[in-house]
Coordinates of C-alpha atoms in Angstrom, one line a residue:
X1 CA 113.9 80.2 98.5
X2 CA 111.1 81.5 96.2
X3 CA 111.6 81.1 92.5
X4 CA 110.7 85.1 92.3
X5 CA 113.7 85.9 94.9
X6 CA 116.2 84.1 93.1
X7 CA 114.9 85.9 89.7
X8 CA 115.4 89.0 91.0
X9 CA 118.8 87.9 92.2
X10 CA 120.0 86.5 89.0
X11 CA 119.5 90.2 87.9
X12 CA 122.1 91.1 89.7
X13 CA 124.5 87.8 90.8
X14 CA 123.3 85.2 88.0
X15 CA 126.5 83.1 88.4
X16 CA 125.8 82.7 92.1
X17 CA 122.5 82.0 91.6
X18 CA 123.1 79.0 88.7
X19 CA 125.8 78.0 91.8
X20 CA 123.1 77.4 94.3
X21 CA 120.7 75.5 91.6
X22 CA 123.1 73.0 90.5
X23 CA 124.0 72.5 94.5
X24 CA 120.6 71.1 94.6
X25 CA 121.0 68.2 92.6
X26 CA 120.3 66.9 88.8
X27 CA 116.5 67.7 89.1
X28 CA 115.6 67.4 85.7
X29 CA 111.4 67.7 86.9
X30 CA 112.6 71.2 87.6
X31 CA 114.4 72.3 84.3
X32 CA 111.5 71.0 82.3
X33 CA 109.0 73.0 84.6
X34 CA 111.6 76.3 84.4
X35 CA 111.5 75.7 80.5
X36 CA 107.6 75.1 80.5
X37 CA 106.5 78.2 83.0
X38 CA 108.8 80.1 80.3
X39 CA 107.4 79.2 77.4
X40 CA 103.7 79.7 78.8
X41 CA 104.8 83.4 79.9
X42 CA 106.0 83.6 76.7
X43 CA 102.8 83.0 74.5
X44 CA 101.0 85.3 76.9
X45 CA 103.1 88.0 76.4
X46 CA 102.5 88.1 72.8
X47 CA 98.3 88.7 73.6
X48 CA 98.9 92.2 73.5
X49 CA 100.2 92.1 70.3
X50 CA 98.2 89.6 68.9
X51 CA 95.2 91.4 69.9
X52 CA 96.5 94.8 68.0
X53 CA 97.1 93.0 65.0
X54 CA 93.5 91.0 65.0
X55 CA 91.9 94.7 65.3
X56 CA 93.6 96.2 62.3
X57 CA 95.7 98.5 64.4
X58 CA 99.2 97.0 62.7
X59 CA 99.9 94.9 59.6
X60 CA 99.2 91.1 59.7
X61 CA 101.4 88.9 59.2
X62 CA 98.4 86.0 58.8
X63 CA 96.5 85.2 56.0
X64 CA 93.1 87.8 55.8
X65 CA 90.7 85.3 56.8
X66 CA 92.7 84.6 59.9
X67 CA 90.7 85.5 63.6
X68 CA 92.2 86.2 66.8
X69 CA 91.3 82.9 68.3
X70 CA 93.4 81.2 65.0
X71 CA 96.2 83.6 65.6
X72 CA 95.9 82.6 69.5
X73 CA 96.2 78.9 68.5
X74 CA 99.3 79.1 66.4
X75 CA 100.9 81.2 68.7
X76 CA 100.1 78.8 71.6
X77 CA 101.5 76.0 69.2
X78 CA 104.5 77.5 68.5
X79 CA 105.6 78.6 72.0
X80 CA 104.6 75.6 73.9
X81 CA 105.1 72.7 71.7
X82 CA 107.9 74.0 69.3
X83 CA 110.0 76.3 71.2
X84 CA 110.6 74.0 74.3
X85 CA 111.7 71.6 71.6
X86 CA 114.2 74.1 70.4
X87 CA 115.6 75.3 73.3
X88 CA 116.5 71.9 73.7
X89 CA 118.4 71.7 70.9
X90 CA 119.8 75.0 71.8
X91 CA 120.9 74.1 75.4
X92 CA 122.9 71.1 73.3
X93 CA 124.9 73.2 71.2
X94 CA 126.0 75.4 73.6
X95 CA 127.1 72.5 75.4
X96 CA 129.2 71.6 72.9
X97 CA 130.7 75.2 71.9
X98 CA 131.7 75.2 75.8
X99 CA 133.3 72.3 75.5
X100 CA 135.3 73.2 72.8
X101 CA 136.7 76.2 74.8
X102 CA 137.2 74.2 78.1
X103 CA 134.0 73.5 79.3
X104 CA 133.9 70.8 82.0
X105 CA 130.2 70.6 82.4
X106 CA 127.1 68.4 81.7
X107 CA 124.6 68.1 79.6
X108 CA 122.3 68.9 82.1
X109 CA 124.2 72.4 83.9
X110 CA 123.9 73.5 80.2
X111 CA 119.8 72.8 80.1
X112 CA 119.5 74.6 83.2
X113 CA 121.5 77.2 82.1
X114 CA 119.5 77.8 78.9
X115 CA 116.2 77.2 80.5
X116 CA 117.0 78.9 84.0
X117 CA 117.5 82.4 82.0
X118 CA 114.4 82.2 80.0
X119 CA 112.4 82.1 83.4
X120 CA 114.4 84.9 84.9
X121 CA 113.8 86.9 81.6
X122 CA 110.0 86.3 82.0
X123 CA 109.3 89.5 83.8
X124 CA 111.5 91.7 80.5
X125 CA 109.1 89.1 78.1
X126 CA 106.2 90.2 79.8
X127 CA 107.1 94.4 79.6
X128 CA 108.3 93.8 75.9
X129 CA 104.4 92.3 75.1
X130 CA 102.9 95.2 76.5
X131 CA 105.1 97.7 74.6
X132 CA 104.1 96.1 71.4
X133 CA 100.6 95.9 72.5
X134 CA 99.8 99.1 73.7
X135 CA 102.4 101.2 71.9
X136 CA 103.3 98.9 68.8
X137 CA 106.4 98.7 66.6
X138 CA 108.6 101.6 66.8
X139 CA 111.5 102.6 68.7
X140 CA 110.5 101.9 72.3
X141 CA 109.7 98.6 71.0
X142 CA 113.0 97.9 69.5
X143 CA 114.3 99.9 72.8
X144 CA 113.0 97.0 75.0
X145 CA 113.8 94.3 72.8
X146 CA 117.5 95.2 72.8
X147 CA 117.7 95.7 76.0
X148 CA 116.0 92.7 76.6
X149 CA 118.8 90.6 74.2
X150 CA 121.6 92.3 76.1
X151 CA 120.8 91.1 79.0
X152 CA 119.4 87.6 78.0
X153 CA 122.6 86.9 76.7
X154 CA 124.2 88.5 79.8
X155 CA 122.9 86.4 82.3
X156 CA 122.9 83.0 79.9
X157 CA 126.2 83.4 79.2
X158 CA 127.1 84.2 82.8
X159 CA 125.1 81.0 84.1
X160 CA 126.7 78.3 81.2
X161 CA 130.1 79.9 82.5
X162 CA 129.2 78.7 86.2
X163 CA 127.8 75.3 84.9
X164 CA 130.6 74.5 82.3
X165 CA 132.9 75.4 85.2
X166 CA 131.7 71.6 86.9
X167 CA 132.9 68.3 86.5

């Protein structure tokens, strides 16, 4: 099944879909490339904002003499290099916090958990990037973006239940 079908169904069912992807085996290739595609969606959804912020139209957070193309570079930095690193250590400690209220899982089922929700979150990442670029901060900003944790949280937890659930 297409990875876009079974976003759209971890929307709605995303303990049945972290059922069917742990049915197909310890794949680690395809965690890391779930984690990866994520984090690249990631650092292009913050162009938008990037690009309002190199043109003056909100407050930088950079040093003055920073250009868009330096801005672009730590961004890409921080979301490809950094972050996947993170989430690792992330996907570890919920490990062990499931485990300390049951959880029967591996180490794996709670990377794929972690990793598999960033990818289905990637279309929410995307919308949240153009509401900061083409609106900016404000309230349908912070709208999105709490929507957007809601449900992030929503469907992770949902998919560490259904891996910490395995032995």
């Amino acid at each position: 099944m297409p990875v876009t079908n079974d976003i759209l169904r971890t929307w709605r069912r995303p303990r049945a879909v972290m059922r069917d992807l742990l049915d197909q085996g310890r794949r680690e290739d395809r965690a890391i490339m779930f984690l990866m595609v994520s984090c690249v969606l990631i650092f292009v959804a913050q162009w938008p904002r990037l690009r309002r912020v190199a043109d003056g139209y909100e407050p930088s957070p950079w040093p003055p003499e920073m250009n868009f193309e330096g801005m672009m570079t730590y961004t890409f930095f921080s979301a490809v290099i950094i972050l996947p690193l993170f989430m690792y250590g992330v996907a570890a400690l919920s490990h062990l916090i499931a485990k300390l209220f049951g959880g029967k899982g591996s180490w794996f089922g709670a990377r794929l958990a972690l990793f598999w929700t960033l990818l289905a979150m990637s279309p929410l990442f995307l919308f949240y990037g153009l509401v900061r670029g083409l609106i900016g901060p404000g309230t349908q900003a912070a709208l999105v973006g709490g929507v957007g944790a809601v449900v992030f949280l929503f469907i992770w937890v949902q998919s560490l239940r259904e891996a910490e659930s395995r032995s």
